[in-house]
Amino acid sequence: THFDFTGRRALVTGAGKGIGRKIVALLAGCGAAVVALSRDAGDLESLSAETGCEVIVADLADAEAARQAAGEAGPVDLLVNNAGISILQSFLDTTPEAFDRTQAVNVRAAMIVGQVVARGLIERGAAGAIVNVSSQSSSVGLPSHAAYCASKGALDQLTRVMAIELGPHGIRVNAVNPTVTLTPMGAMAWSDPARSAPMLARIPLGRFAQPRDVAQAVAYLLSDAAGMVNGVMLPVDGGFLSN
Ligand code: NDP
């Protein structure tokens, strides 16, 4: 742990499993007071026991619940919009329901929670930082990921607009764009070797990401070490996008 977040309050969404859980542990280990938001109370209970984080149980697919939960988090300095879902369907079979739900969690919730946090920072006259957890699938197409790729492309664009509108208030907004990461979601989409082998072959470092790889990049972007970094989409992909 190389960053010092002492005195900063951080909100991490989708914190119960995978990447979000690792981000909570890393930020707490670097001295932040962390509020972990997720859907499953049991996940949050064990995470709180491990890290000392505060917890909020909420379903971010519900716009009003997202707004309320963000308010309950109190005066947040650092926000990580990490919650995301992936519903695998071929393009021809993608349902409006799956498409809308994916947009609601992966994009709309980031907007709503971002609005609440940014308003609070501006009212307090405080500087802050926001990181949206996007994906390499924002810039390349993946089979069976139509709704997901569309949502991550939208999240990158939301990040850019947040960066230019919030930057003048001293709030930096960036994204991280991981390749396949070994989490419950990653296992669901990529456990079939027939699917994962060609993907792995395109990653020059020859491995998939670990949640810790993503958490470290998030911590960097939240930290003062990234004080002049605003509006970037940082690949955490072992070089995948350079192919
Ligand atoms: P996981 O599915 O492993 O964990 C996601 C966490 O978010 C879970 O705790 C989940 O809770 C929570 N969550 C999901 N939907 C909601 C919701 N509506 N409201 C509140 N919490 C919710 O995913 P990952 O850790 O793999 O993914 C984290 C982020 O990283 C996502 O945005 C994902 O798109 C992105 N990403 C992941 C990659 C990968 O290969 N794994 C690659 C690139 C990006 P619950 O389990 O209770 O639903």
Coordinates of C-alpha atoms and ligand atoms in Angstrom, one line a residue:
T1 CA 0.0 0.0 0.0
H2 CA 1.7 3.1 -1.3
F3 CA -1.1 5.7 -1.0
D4 CA -2.2 7.8 2.0
F5 CA -5.9 8.4 2.2
T6 CA -5.9 9.4 5.8
G7 CA -8.8 11.8 6.5
R8 CA -10.6 10.9 3.3
R9 CA -14.0 9.3 3.1
A10 CA -14.5 6.9 0.2
L11 CA -17.6 5.3 -1.2
V12 CA -17.2 2.1 -3.3
T13 CA -20.3 0.6 -5.1
G14 CA -20.6 -3.1 -5.9
A15 CA -18.3 -3.8 -3.0
G16 CA -19.6 -7.2 -2.0
K17 CA -17.5 -9.4 -4.4
G18 CA -14.7 -9.3 -6.9
I19 CA -13.0 -6.1 -7.8
G20 CA -15.1 -3.8 -5.5
R21 CA -14.2 -5.9 -2.5
K22 CA -10.5 -5.6 -3.2
I23 CA -10.8 -1.9 -3.7
V24 CA -12.4 -1.5 -0.3
A25 CA -9.6 -3.5 1.3
L26 CA -6.9 -1.5 -0.4
L27 CA -8.4 1.9 0.4
A28 CA -9.1 1.0 4.0
G29 CA -5.5 -0.3 4.2
C30 CA -4.3 3.1 3.0
G31 CA -6.2 4.9 5.8
A32 CA -9.5 5.9 4.1
A33 CA -12.8 5.7 5.9
V34 CA -14.6 3.5 3.5
V35 CA -18.4 3.1 2.9
A36 CA -19.1 -0.2 1.0
L37 CA -22.3 -0.4 -0.9
S38 CA -23.7 -3.6 -2.4
R39 CA -26.8 -5.8 -2.7
D40 CA -26.0 -8.7 -0.4
A41 CA -25.9 -8.0 3.3
G42 CA -23.9 -11.1 4.1
D43 CA -21.1 -10.1 1.7
L44 CA -21.0 -6.7 3.4
E45 CA -21.0 -8.1 6.9
S46 CA -17.9 -10.2 6.2
L47 CA -16.2 -7.3 4.4
S48 CA -16.9 -5.0 7.3
A49 CA -15.4 -7.6 9.7
E50 CA -12.3 -7.8 7.5
T51 CA -11.7 -4.1 6.8
G52 CA -13.7 -2.0 9.3
C53 CA -15.7 -0.4 6.5
E54 CA -19.2 1.0 7.0
V55 CA -21.9 -0.7 4.8
I56 CA -25.0 0.3 2.9
V57 CA -27.3 -2.4 1.3
A58 CA -29.0 -1.1 -1.8
D59 CA -30.0 -2.2 -5.3
L60 CA -28.5 0.4 -7.7
A61 CA -30.8 -0.8 -10.5
D62 CA -33.5 1.3 -8.8
A63 CA -32.8 5.0 -9.5
E64 CA -34.5 6.3 -6.3
A65 CA -32.7 3.7 -4.1
A66 CA -29.4 4.7 -5.7
R67 CA -30.0 8.4 -4.9
Q68 CA -31.0 7.6 -1.4
A69 CA -28.1 5.3 -0.7
A70 CA -25.6 7.8 -2.1
G71 CA -27.0 10.4 0.4
E72 CA -26.7 8.0 3.3
A73 CA -23.0 7.6 2.6
G74 CA -22.4 11.1 4.0
P75 CA -19.7 13.6 3.0
V76 CA -17.7 11.5 0.5
D77 CA -14.4 12.7 -1.0
L78 CA -13.5 9.7 -3.1
L79 CA -16.1 7.7 -5.2
V80 CA -15.6 4.4 -7.0
N81 CA -18.5 3.5 -9.3
N82 CA -17.7 -0.1 -9.6
A83 CA -21.0 -1.9 -9.5
G84 CA -21.7 -3.7 -12.8
I85 CA -23.6 -6.6 -14.3
S86 CA -23.1 -8.7 -17.4
I87 CA -26.1 -10.6 -18.9
L88 CA -24.7 -12.7 -21.7
Q89 CA -27.0 -12.9 -24.8
S90 CA -26.2 -13.0 -28.5
F91 CA -27.0 -9.7 -30.2
L92 CA -30.0 -11.3 -32.0
D93 CA -31.4 -12.5 -28.6
T94 CA -30.7 -9.4 -26.5
T95 CA -33.9 -8.5 -24.7
P96 CA -35.0 -4.9 -24.0
E97 CA -35.2 -5.9 -20.3
A98 CA -31.6 -7.1 -20.1
F99 CA -30.4 -4.1 -22.1
D100 CA -32.3 -1.7 -19.8
R101 CA -31.1 -3.4 -16.6
T102 CA -27.5 -3.3 -17.8
Q103 CA -27.7 0.4 -18.6
A104 CA -29.4 1.1 -15.2
V105 CA -26.7 -0.6 -13.1
N106 CA -23.6 0.1 -15.3
V107 CA -24.3 3.6 -16.4
R108 CA -27.3 5.3 -14.8
A109 CA -26.3 4.4 -11.2
A110 CA -22.8 5.9 -11.9
M111 CA -24.5 9.1 -13.0
I112 CA -26.9 9.3 -10.0
V113 CA -24.3 8.4 -7.3
G114 CA -21.8 10.7 -9.0
Q115 CA -24.4 13.6 -9.0
V116 CA -25.0 13.2 -5.2
V117 CA -21.3 12.9 -4.4
A118 CA -20.3 15.8 -6.6
R119 CA -23.1 18.1 -5.3
G120 CA -21.8 17.4 -1.8
L121 CA -18.2 18.2 -2.7
I122 CA -19.2 21.4 -4.4
E123 CA -21.4 22.5 -1.4
R124 CA -18.5 21.8 1.0
G125 CA -16.0 23.5 -1.4
A126 CA -13.9 20.3 -1.1
A127 CA -11.7 18.7 -3.8
G128 CA -12.5 15.1 -4.7
A129 CA -11.9 12.3 -7.2
I130 CA -14.2 9.8 -8.9
V131 CA -13.2 6.6 -10.7
N132 CA -15.7 4.7 -12.9
V133 CA -14.9 1.0 -13.4
S134 CA -15.4 0.5 -17.1
S135 CA -13.9 -2.2 -19.3
Q136 CA -11.9 -3.0 -22.4
S137 CA -15.3 -3.9 -23.8
S138 CA -15.9 -0.1 -24.1
S139 CA -13.7 0.0 -27.1
V140 CA -13.7 -3.5 -28.6
G141 CA -16.7 -5.7 -29.4
L142 CA -17.1 -9.0 -27.6
P143 CA -19.5 -11.7 -28.7
S144 CA -22.6 -12.1 -26.5
H145 CA -21.8 -8.8 -24.8
A146 CA -24.0 -6.4 -26.8
A147 CA -25.8 -4.8 -23.8
Y148 CA -22.6 -4.9 -21.8
C149 CA -20.3 -3.3 -24.4
A150 CA -23.0 -0.6 -25.1
S151 CA -23.1 0.2 -21.4
K152 CA -19.3 0.5 -21.0
G153 CA -19.0 2.6 -24.1
A154 CA -21.6 4.9 -22.5
L155 CA -19.8 4.8 -19.2
D156 CA -16.6 6.1 -20.9
Q157 CA -18.5 8.9 -22.4
L158 CA -20.2 9.7 -19.1
T159 CA -16.7 9.8 -17.6
R160 CA -15.5 12.4 -20.1
V161 CA -18.5 14.7 -19.6
M162 CA -18.2 14.4 -15.8
A163 CA -14.4 15.2 -16.1
I164 CA -15.0 18.4 -18.1
E165 CA -18.0 19.7 -16.0
L166 CA -16.6 18.7 -12.5
G167 CA -12.9 19.5 -13.2
P168 CA -13.5 23.3 -12.6
H169 CA -14.7 22.4 -9.1
G170 CA -11.5 20.5 -8.3
I171 CA -13.2 17.1 -8.8
R172 CA -11.2 14.7 -11.1
V173 CA -13.1 12.0 -12.9
N174 CA -11.4 9.1 -14.6
A175 CA -12.1 5.5 -15.7
V176 CA -10.2 2.2 -15.5
N177 CA -10.7 -0.3 -18.3
P178 CA -9.7 -3.8 -17.2
T179 CA -9.4 -6.8 -19.4
V180 CA -10.9 -10.1 -18.2
T181 CA -10.5 -10.1 -14.4
L182 CA -10.6 -13.2 -12.2
T183 CA -13.8 -12.5 -10.2
P184 CA -17.2 -14.2 -10.0
M185 CA -18.3 -12.2 -13.0
G186 CA -15.1 -13.1 -14.9
A187 CA -15.5 -16.8 -14.1
M188 CA -19.1 -16.7 -15.4
A189 CA -18.1 -15.2 -18.7
W190 CA -14.7 -16.7 -19.3
S191 CA -14.4 -20.2 -17.7
D192 CA -14.8 -22.0 -21.0
P193 CA -11.3 -22.5 -22.3
A194 CA -12.6 -22.4 -25.9
R195 CA -13.6 -18.8 -25.2
S196 CA -10.8 -17.7 -22.9
A197 CA -7.8 -19.1 -24.9
P198 CA -8.1 -16.7 -27.8
M199 CA -8.6 -13.8 -25.4
L200 CA -5.6 -14.8 -23.4
A201 CA -3.5 -15.1 -26.6
R202 CA -4.2 -11.4 -27.3
I203 CA -2.8 -10.2 -23.9
P204 CA 0.9 -9.6 -24.3
L205 CA 1.5 -10.1 -20.6
G206 CA 0.0 -13.6 -21.0
R207 CA -2.5 -13.5 -18.1
F208 CA -5.8 -12.2 -17.1
A209 CA -6.1 -9.4 -14.5
Q210 CA -6.4 -10.0 -10.8
P211 CA -8.8 -7.8 -8.7
R212 CA -5.7 -6.4 -7.1
D213 CA -4.3 -5.1 -10.4
V214 CA -7.5 -3.1 -10.9
A215 CA -7.7 -1.9 -7.3
Q216 CA -4.1 -0.5 -7.5
A217 CA -4.9 1.4 -10.7
V218 CA -8.1 2.8 -9.0
A219 CA -6.1 3.8 -5.9
Y220 CA -3.6 5.7 -8.1
L221 CA -6.3 7.6 -9.9
L222 CA -8.0 8.5 -6.6
S223 CA -4.7 9.7 -5.1
D224 CA -2.9 13.0 -5.2
A225 CA -0.2 11.3 -7.3
A226 CA -2.7 11.6 -10.2
G227 CA -3.4 15.3 -9.3
M228 CA -3.2 16.4 -13.0
V229 CA -4.9 13.3 -14.5
N230 CA -8.5 14.0 -15.5
G231 CA -10.8 12.4 -18.1
V232 CA -8.6 9.4 -19.0
M233 CA -9.7 5.8 -19.6
L234 CA -6.8 3.8 -18.2
P235 CA -6.5 0.3 -19.7
V236 CA -5.5 -2.3 -17.1
D237 CA -5.2 -5.0 -19.8
G238 CA -1.7 -6.2 -20.1
G239 CA -1.4 -4.5 -23.5
F240 CA -4.5 -6.0 -25.0
L241 CA -5.5 -2.7 -26.7
S242 CA -2.1 -2.3 -28.3
N243 CA -2.6 -5.3 -30.5
Ligands
NDP1 P1 -18.8 -9.3 -9.6 O1 -20.1 -9.8 -10.2 O2 -17.8 -10.3 -9.2 O3 -19.1 -8.4 -8.4 C1 -19.9 -7.3 -8.6 C2 -20.4 -6.7 -7.3 O4 -21.3 -5.6 -7.6 C3 -21.2 -7.7 -6.5 O5 -20.9 -7.5 -5.1 C4 -22.6 -7.4 -6.8 O6 -23.5 -7.8 -5.8 C5 -22.6 -5.9 -6.9 N1 -23.7 -5.4 -7.7 C6 -24.1 -5.9 -8.9 N2 -25.3 -5.3 -9.2 C7 -25.6 -4.4 -8.2 C8 -26.7 -3.6 -8.0 N3 -27.7 -3.5 -8.8 N4 -26.7 -2.8 -6.8 C9 -25.7 -3.0 -5.9 N5 -24.6 -3.8 -6.1 C10 -24.6 -4.5 -7.2 O7 -18.1 -8.3 -10.7 P2 -16.6 -7.9 -10.9 O8 -16.0 -7.6 -9.6 O9 -16.0 -8.7 -11.9 O10 -16.9 -6.5 -11.6 C11 -16.8 -5.2 -11.0 C12 -16.8 -4.1 -12.1 O11 -15.7 -4.4 -13.0 C13 -18.0 -4.2 -13.0 O12 -18.4 -2.8 -13.3 C14 -17.6 -4.9 -14.2 O13 -18.3 -4.6 -15.3 C15 -16.1 -4.4 -14.3 N6 -15.3 -5.3 -15.1 C16 -15.1 -6.7 -14.8 C17 -14.3 -7.5 -15.6 C18 -14.2 -8.9 -15.3 O14 -13.7 -9.6 -16.2 N7 -14.6 -9.5 -14.2 C19 -13.5 -6.9 -16.7 C20 -13.7 -5.5 -16.9 C21 -14.5 -4.7 -16.1 P3 -24.3 -9.2 -6.0 O15 -23.3 -10.2 -6.2 O16 -25.0 -9.3 -4.7 O17 -25.2 -9.0 -7.1

